[in-house]
């Protein structure tokens, strides 16, 4: 039986997509070869890369003057690529709202004057700082945010309005809600949360910003070079790009990001409402900033938390253990998690409460 997989990443993928990949695993697109065997210069594979980029453009309404790239090294590699492509004046502001946002800031400091201008670490990242009160500095190359905080379960409701280009790590929420790409200079996202298996990272970058990477920037990290080569500068992660394209096709068929966003709000609403109406389970995030993708919660004790995770797994609800930094549980309910999965989780939570309260 297929489990309901609540892993934060790599995470669950749509069953139809897995089945389709399985059907054509030995003979991709009439080539007589597996997609894991063919050359990345094969026309059939080049068509997949092109289609994937075109679908991203369509689904996120990405303007023509933005590059859409498939790169490697995960979102963590982009923590370095951001300053290496953008830090001409050597100065950037970071908002630190979680573990990944902090890592991005620390990586930025290797290359220049990267300042943390606001942080929610004082309350274990359970909120997003008041954007109107942030003293952004003058003459910065960019402002960096992490739009959805995977470990702590918060998300930006609005985005900062800043003079410098806004750079956003959207790894754990890309394609989950509508965004206005024009408001961002660069968006990047490791695909293994909401889009594909591990191995590929999406970069969406305004072309005028990426023409002059720093002299020390490794060629592989130059977005300009990746753009000029249609993400085929070297051997790309072919299988992950292929899977991303299948997931994007399905998303289009389901009605696109707007429709997916409605379903996501509905799923998250079910779970948060249940938690809020329970005296047994708690979510500590300031309500306004609750993530629609990652829902952390606890029972009254660490012992019960451990018991919950164990018994949930025995009932086919897996990977619910919270991140080691926060403990408790975390349900990641990305695009590919069906409503039935969330309903099954809630039914189990009710039963567990009855037996253990
Ligand atoms: C998972 C995650 C990362 C790290 O991604 P890698 O691909 O493992 O480098 C960075 N940022 C956010 C928001 C994430 O959720």
Short mmCIF file of C-alpha atoms and ligand atoms in Angstrom, two decimals:
data_model
loop_
_atom_site.label_atom_id
_atom_site.label_comp_id
_atom_site.label_asym_id
_atom_site.label_seq_id
_atom_site.Cartn_x
_atom_site.Cartn_y
_atom_site.Cartn_z
CA UNK A 1 0.00 0.00 0.00
CA UNK A 2 1.19 3.50 -0.81
CA UNK A 3 1.77 5.58 2.31
CA UNK A 4 0.70 9.17 2.84
CA UNK A 5 4.15 10.75 2.95
CA UNK A 6 4.39 14.00 4.94
CA UNK A 7 8.15 14.40 4.44
CA UNK A 8 9.47 17.97 4.15
CA UNK A 9 11.75 16.98 1.28
CA UNK A 10 12.40 15.00 -0.77
CA UNK A 11 8.66 14.67 -0.64
CA UNK A 12 5.62 13.00 -2.08
CA UNK A 13 5.03 13.20 -5.84
CA UNK A 14 1.71 12.83 -7.68
CA UNK A 15 0.86 9.15 -8.15
CA UNK A 16 -0.18 9.71 -11.80
CA UNK A 17 3.23 11.20 -12.53
CA UNK A 18 5.08 8.28 -10.92
CA UNK A 19 2.94 5.86 -12.92
CA UNK A 20 3.55 7.72 -16.15
CA UNK A 21 7.31 7.74 -15.53
CA UNK A 22 7.09 4.02 -14.79
CA UNK A 23 5.20 3.33 -18.03
CA UNK A 24 7.78 5.03 -20.19
CA UNK A 25 10.83 4.23 -18.06
CA UNK A 26 12.30 1.73 -20.53
CA UNK A 27 11.32 3.57 -23.71
CA UNK A 28 11.29 7.33 -23.43
CA UNK A 29 9.42 9.13 -26.18
CA UNK A 30 9.94 6.34 -28.72
CA UNK A 31 13.74 6.48 -28.44
CA UNK A 32 14.06 2.85 -27.33
CA UNK A 33 16.09 4.15 -24.37
CA UNK A 34 15.31 5.14 -20.79
CA UNK A 35 15.31 8.86 -20.02
CA UNK A 36 18.11 7.96 -17.57
CA UNK A 37 20.22 6.67 -20.49
CA UNK A 38 19.87 9.17 -23.31
CA UNK A 39 22.19 12.03 -24.13
CA UNK A 40 21.19 15.42 -22.82
CA UNK A 41 21.80 16.59 -26.41
CA UNK A 42 19.21 14.17 -27.73
CA UNK A 43 16.39 16.13 -29.39
CA UNK A 44 13.78 14.28 -27.33
CA UNK A 45 15.48 15.38 -24.12
CA UNK A 46 16.07 18.95 -25.28
CA UNK A 47 12.34 19.11 -25.95
CA UNK A 48 11.67 18.16 -22.32
CA UNK A 49 13.94 20.95 -20.99
CA UNK A 50 12.27 23.47 -23.27
CA UNK A 51 8.79 22.31 -22.35
CA UNK A 52 9.60 22.42 -18.63
CA UNK A 53 10.89 25.99 -18.85
CA UNK A 54 7.93 27.05 -21.00
CA UNK A 55 5.45 25.51 -18.54
CA UNK A 56 7.13 27.32 -15.63
CA UNK A 57 6.83 30.58 -17.60
CA UNK A 58 3.18 29.95 -18.30
CA UNK A 59 2.17 28.71 -14.85
CA UNK A 60 4.00 31.47 -12.94
CA UNK A 61 3.34 34.16 -15.54
CA UNK A 62 7.08 34.86 -15.85
CA UNK A 63 7.85 37.86 -18.09
CA UNK A 64 10.04 37.44 -21.20
CA UNK A 65 12.91 39.44 -19.71
CA UNK A 66 13.47 36.82 -17.02
CA UNK A 67 15.68 33.76 -17.42
CA UNK A 68 14.21 30.40 -16.31
CA UNK A 69 16.97 27.95 -15.41
CA UNK A 70 17.43 24.39 -14.24
CA UNK A 71 20.63 24.18 -12.19
CA UNK A 72 22.30 21.83 -9.72
CA UNK A 73 23.66 21.94 -6.18
CA UNK A 74 20.35 22.50 -4.42
CA UNK A 75 19.03 25.70 -2.92
CA UNK A 76 22.11 25.66 -0.68
CA UNK A 77 24.37 26.19 -3.69
CA UNK A 78 22.23 29.19 -4.62
CA UNK A 79 23.04 30.74 -1.22
CA UNK A 80 26.49 31.33 -2.79
CA UNK A 81 25.30 31.91 -6.36
CA UNK A 82 23.17 34.88 -5.23
CA UNK A 83 26.09 37.03 -4.01
CA UNK A 84 28.41 35.72 -6.74
CA UNK A 85 26.02 36.94 -9.43
CA UNK A 86 24.65 40.07 -7.81
CA UNK A 87 27.03 41.57 -5.22
CA UNK A 88 28.69 44.29 -7.30
CA UNK A 89 28.72 46.92 -4.58
CA UNK A 90 29.55 44.27 -2.02
CA UNK A 91 26.51 44.99 0.14
CA UNK A 92 23.26 43.12 0.74
CA UNK A 93 20.46 42.94 3.34
CA UNK A 94 19.02 39.67 4.65
CA UNK A 95 15.85 38.99 6.63
CA UNK A 96 16.42 35.96 8.83
CA UNK A 97 13.18 34.04 9.43
CA UNK A 98 14.51 30.52 9.83
CA UNK A 99 17.36 28.10 9.49
CA UNK A 100 17.71 28.33 5.70
CA UNK A 101 17.40 32.12 5.70
CA UNK A 102 20.21 32.21 8.26
CA UNK A 103 22.39 29.90 6.20
CA UNK A 104 21.83 32.09 3.15
CA UNK A 105 22.92 35.14 5.18
CA UNK A 106 26.00 33.35 6.50
CA UNK A 107 26.97 32.34 2.96
CA UNK A 108 26.46 35.94 1.81
CA UNK A 109 28.94 37.14 4.45
CA UNK A 110 31.70 35.15 2.74
CA UNK A 111 31.48 37.48 -0.25
CA UNK A 112 30.74 40.89 1.21
CA UNK A 113 28.92 43.08 3.68
CA UNK A 114 25.82 40.97 4.22
CA UNK A 115 23.71 42.34 7.07
CA UNK A 116 20.84 40.75 8.94
CA UNK A 117 18.38 43.68 9.02
CA UNK A 118 15.58 41.77 10.78
CA UNK A 119 15.21 38.41 12.45
CA UNK A 120 12.56 36.37 14.23
CA UNK A 121 15.08 34.17 16.01
CA UNK A 122 14.13 35.78 19.36
CA UNK A 123 10.88 33.78 19.33
CA UNK A 124 12.22 30.66 17.62
CA UNK A 125 11.10 31.90 14.21
CA UNK A 126 7.38 31.69 14.96
CA UNK A 127 6.57 34.91 13.07
CA UNK A 128 7.67 37.14 10.18
CA UNK A 129 9.10 40.51 11.28
CA UNK A 130 7.01 43.66 10.67
CA UNK A 131 8.22 44.69 7.21
CA UNK A 132 7.31 48.36 7.71
CA UNK A 133 9.70 48.63 10.65
CA UNK A 134 12.78 47.27 8.91
CA UNK A 135 15.61 49.75 8.30
CA UNK A 136 16.84 48.55 4.92
CA UNK A 137 20.21 50.10 4.04
CA UNK A 138 20.94 52.37 1.08
CA UNK A 139 22.89 51.18 -1.96
CA UNK A 140 22.57 47.46 -1.46
CA UNK A 141 22.83 44.98 -4.31
CA UNK A 142 19.78 43.02 -3.16
CA UNK A 143 17.50 42.11 -0.27
CA UNK A 144 17.23 38.38 0.47
CA UNK A 145 14.23 36.61 2.01
CA UNK A 146 13.03 33.04 2.45
CA UNK A 147 9.34 33.20 1.57
CA UNK A 148 8.22 29.99 3.28
CA UNK A 149 10.12 28.63 6.25
CA UNK A 150 10.05 24.87 5.93
CA UNK A 151 11.24 23.96 9.43
CA UNK A 152 9.28 26.51 11.48
CA UNK A 153 6.11 26.64 9.39
CA UNK A 154 5.83 30.36 8.62
CA UNK A 155 5.35 32.24 5.39
CA UNK A 156 5.33 35.82 4.18
CA UNK A 157 1.84 37.15 3.58
CA UNK A 158 3.17 40.24 1.81
CA UNK A 159 6.65 40.81 0.47
CA UNK A 160 8.95 43.69 1.38
CA UNK A 161 8.76 46.70 -0.94
CA UNK A 162 12.39 47.60 -1.40
CA UNK A 163 14.48 49.65 -3.83
CA UNK A 164 17.10 46.94 -4.30
CA UNK A 165 16.19 43.77 -6.21
CA UNK A 166 14.29 41.32 -4.02
CA UNK A 167 15.75 37.81 -3.97
CA UNK A 168 13.61 34.97 -2.60
CA UNK A 169 14.28 31.38 -1.66
CA UNK A 170 10.92 29.74 -2.48
CA UNK A 171 12.09 26.13 -2.18
CA UNK A 172 9.22 24.90 -0.06
CA UNK A 173 6.39 26.79 -1.73
CA UNK A 174 7.14 27.38 -5.40
CA UNK A 175 3.96 26.86 -7.47
CA UNK A 176 1.80 26.58 -4.36
CA UNK A 177 0.33 30.10 -4.54
CA UNK A 178 0.18 32.90 -7.06
CA UNK A 179 3.05 35.37 -6.95
CA UNK A 180 3.87 38.46 -8.97
CA UNK A 181 7.27 37.54 -10.42
CA UNK A 182 7.84 41.16 -11.53
CA UNK A 183 8.24 42.14 -7.87
CA UNK A 184 11.32 39.94 -7.58
CA UNK A 185 14.78 40.21 -9.07
CA UNK A 186 15.55 36.54 -8.48
CA UNK A 187 13.53 33.56 -7.25
CA UNK A 188 15.15 30.20 -6.62
CA UNK A 189 13.85 26.87 -5.37
CA UNK A 190 15.23 23.41 -4.80
CA UNK A 191 12.71 21.22 -6.64
CA UNK A 192 12.55 18.33 -4.18
CA UNK A 193 9.87 19.93 -2.01
CA UNK A 194 7.06 20.86 -4.36
CA UNK A 195 8.05 19.87 -7.86
CA UNK A 196 10.35 16.94 -8.56
CA UNK A 197 12.80 14.44 -7.11
CA UNK A 198 16.06 15.83 -5.66
CA UNK A 199 18.77 17.02 -8.03
CA UNK A 200 17.42 20.06 -9.78
CA UNK A 201 16.97 23.65 -8.63
CA UNK A 202 14.87 26.29 -10.38
CA UNK A 203 16.24 29.81 -10.85
CA UNK A 204 14.07 32.64 -12.21
CA UNK A 205 16.17 35.77 -12.69
CA UNK A 206 15.64 39.15 -14.30
CA UNK A 207 18.11 39.12 -17.19
CA UNK A 208 19.37 42.68 -16.75
CA UNK A 209 20.56 41.80 -13.24
CA UNK A 210 22.66 38.79 -14.20
CA UNK A 211 24.83 40.09 -17.03
CA UNK A 212 27.90 40.79 -14.94
CA UNK A 213 28.68 38.09 -12.36
CA UNK A 214 31.65 38.68 -10.03
CA UNK A 215 35.05 37.76 -11.50
CA UNK A 216 35.48 34.98 -8.95
CA UNK A 217 32.10 33.39 -9.75
CA UNK A 218 32.60 29.77 -10.91
CA UNK A 219 31.36 29.29 -14.47
CA UNK A 220 28.79 26.73 -13.35
CA UNK A 221 27.23 29.27 -10.99
CA UNK A 222 26.97 32.05 -13.58
CA UNK A 223 23.25 32.36 -14.30
CA UNK A 224 24.14 34.23 -17.51
CA UNK A 225 26.06 31.20 -18.79
CA UNK A 226 23.25 28.83 -17.84
CA UNK A 227 20.78 31.13 -19.60
CA UNK A 228 22.86 31.35 -22.79
CA UNK A 229 23.01 27.55 -22.86
CA UNK A 230 19.33 26.88 -22.08
CA UNK A 231 20.39 25.11 -18.86
CA UNK A 232 22.51 22.69 -20.93
CA UNK A 233 25.97 24.14 -20.31
CA UNK A 234 27.01 20.77 -18.93
CA UNK A 235 25.18 17.51 -18.25
CA UNK A 236 22.07 18.50 -16.31
CA UNK A 237 20.15 16.28 -13.85
CA UNK A 238 18.13 14.78 -16.72
CA UNK A 239 15.79 12.57 -14.74
CA UNK A 240 14.85 15.28 -12.23
CA UNK A 241 14.14 17.76 -15.05
CA UNK A 242 12.02 15.15 -16.84
CA UNK A 243 10.00 14.50 -13.67
CA UNK A 244 9.59 18.24 -13.06
CA UNK A 245 8.17 18.60 -16.57
CA UNK A 246 5.65 15.80 -15.95
CA UNK A 247 4.59 17.45 -12.67
CA UNK A 248 4.21 20.82 -14.44
CA UNK A 249 2.06 19.25 -17.17
CA UNK A 250 -0.21 17.82 -14.51
CA UNK A 251 -0.39 21.15 -12.66
CA UNK A 252 -1.49 22.86 -15.88
CA UNK A 253 -4.14 20.21 -16.45
CA UNK A 254 -5.47 20.70 -12.91
CA UNK A 255 -6.06 24.39 -13.56
CA UNK A 256 -2.69 25.92 -12.74
CA UNK A 257 -1.34 27.66 -9.67
CA UNK A 258 -4.57 29.52 -8.87
CA UNK A 259 -6.53 26.28 -8.61
CA UNK A 260 -3.71 24.56 -6.70
CA UNK A 261 -3.56 27.47 -4.27
CA UNK A 262 -7.27 27.03 -3.46
CA UNK A 263 -6.77 23.35 -2.76
CA UNK A 264 -3.71 24.11 -0.62
CA UNK A 265 -5.61 26.70 1.44
CA UNK A 266 -8.40 24.19 1.92
CA UNK A 267 -6.04 21.41 3.07
CA UNK A 268 -4.13 23.67 5.45
CA UNK A 269 -7.42 25.11 6.75
CA UNK A 270 -8.69 21.65 7.67
CA UNK A 271 -5.55 20.87 9.64
CA UNK A 272 -5.16 24.23 11.41
CA UNK A 273 -8.86 24.33 12.32
CA UNK A 274 -8.61 20.90 13.82
CA UNK A 275 -5.48 21.81 15.81
CA UNK A 276 -7.00 25.10 17.03
CA UNK A 277 -10.16 23.36 18.22
CA UNK A 278 -8.20 20.74 20.10
CA UNK A 279 -6.93 21.07 23.66
CA UNK A 280 -4.39 18.33 22.94
CA UNK A 281 -2.48 19.60 19.88
CA UNK A 282 -0.73 22.97 19.55
CA UNK A 283 0.79 24.98 16.73
CA UNK A 284 2.86 27.91 18.04
CA UNK A 285 3.10 30.02 14.91
CA UNK A 286 1.49 33.49 14.87
CA UNK A 287 -1.73 32.77 12.94
CA UNK A 288 -1.26 35.40 10.27
CA UNK A 289 2.06 33.91 9.22
CA UNK A 290 1.17 30.23 9.23
CA UNK A 291 2.59 28.28 6.32
CA UNK A 292 0.18 26.56 3.99
CA UNK A 293 2.84 23.97 3.14
CA UNK A 294 4.51 22.98 6.43
CA UNK A 295 2.44 22.55 9.57
CA UNK A 296 4.40 21.90 12.80
CA UNK A 297 2.49 20.80 15.89
CA UNK A 298 3.04 19.18 19.28
CA UNK A 299 1.10 17.07 21.78
CA UNK A 300 1.34 17.85 25.52
CA UNK A 301 4.67 16.00 25.92
CA UNK A 302 7.78 14.87 24.05
CA UNK A 303 6.97 11.25 25.00
CA UNK A 304 3.54 11.49 23.39
CA UNK A 305 5.10 13.15 20.34
CA UNK A 306 7.39 10.17 19.85
CA UNK A 307 4.49 7.78 20.34
CA UNK A 308 2.41 9.75 17.84
CA UNK A 309 5.09 9.60 15.14
CA UNK A 310 5.54 5.87 15.66
CA UNK A 311 1.85 4.95 15.64
CA UNK A 312 1.07 7.26 12.73
CA UNK A 313 3.70 5.43 10.66
CA UNK A 314 2.08 2.10 11.57
CA UNK A 315 -1.11 3.55 10.12
CA UNK A 316 0.47 4.55 6.81
CA UNK A 317 1.06 8.21 7.74
CA UNK A 318 4.82 8.57 7.44
CA UNK A 319 7.64 11.09 7.93
CA UNK A 320 5.74 13.18 10.47
CA UNK A 321 8.67 13.70 12.85
CA UNK A 322 9.47 17.40 13.27
CA UNK A 323 12.87 18.82 12.33
CA UNK A 324 15.57 18.16 14.94
CA UNK A 325 15.69 21.92 15.68
CA UNK A 326 12.07 22.08 16.84
CA UNK A 327 11.00 18.53 17.73
CA UNK A 328 7.35 17.53 17.80
CA UNK A 329 5.66 16.79 14.51
CA UNK A 330 5.53 18.47 11.12
CA UNK A 331 3.09 17.68 8.35
CA UNK A 332 4.37 18.88 5.00
CA UNK A 333 1.31 19.10 2.77
CA UNK A 334 2.75 20.15 -0.58
CA UNK A 335 0.87 20.30 -3.90
CA UNK A 336 1.11 16.54 -4.36
CA UNK A 337 -0.50 15.68 -0.99
CA UNK A 338 -4.13 14.82 -1.73
CA UNK A 339 -6.98 16.17 0.43
CA UNK A 340 -7.60 12.55 1.47
CA UNK A 341 -4.10 12.43 2.99
CA UNK A 342 -4.85 15.41 5.23
CA UNK A 343 -8.24 13.93 6.16
CA UNK A 344 -6.57 10.63 7.07
CA UNK A 345 -4.07 12.50 9.25
CA UNK A 346 -6.84 14.36 11.07
CA UNK A 347 -8.78 11.13 11.64
CA UNK A 348 -5.65 9.58 13.14
CA UNK A 349 -5.04 12.66 15.32
CA UNK A 350 -8.59 12.37 16.69
CA UNK A 351 -8.12 8.72 17.49
CA UNK A 352 -4.71 9.29 19.10
CA UNK A 353 -6.11 12.12 21.24
CA UNK A 354 -8.94 9.93 22.49
CA UNK A 355 -6.54 7.17 23.45
CA UNK A 356 -3.92 9.36 25.07
CA UNK A 357 -5.51 12.55 26.44
C1 LIG B 1 15.11 22.42 1.74
C2 LIG B 1 15.39 23.87 1.69
C3 LIG B 1 16.65 24.37 1.38
C4 LIG B 1 17.84 23.49 1.12
O1 LIG B 1 17.70 22.86 -0.07
P1 LIG B 1 18.84 21.92 -0.66
O2 LIG B 1 18.29 21.63 -2.01
O3 LIG B 1 18.92 20.72 0.23
O4 LIG B 1 20.10 22.68 -0.70
C5 LIG B 1 16.82 25.74 1.31
N1 LIG B 1 15.81 26.58 1.55
C6 LIG B 1 14.58 26.14 1.87
C7 LIG B 1 13.48 27.12 2.13
C8 LIG B 1 14.33 24.78 1.95
O5 LIG B 1 13.10 24.35 2.28
#
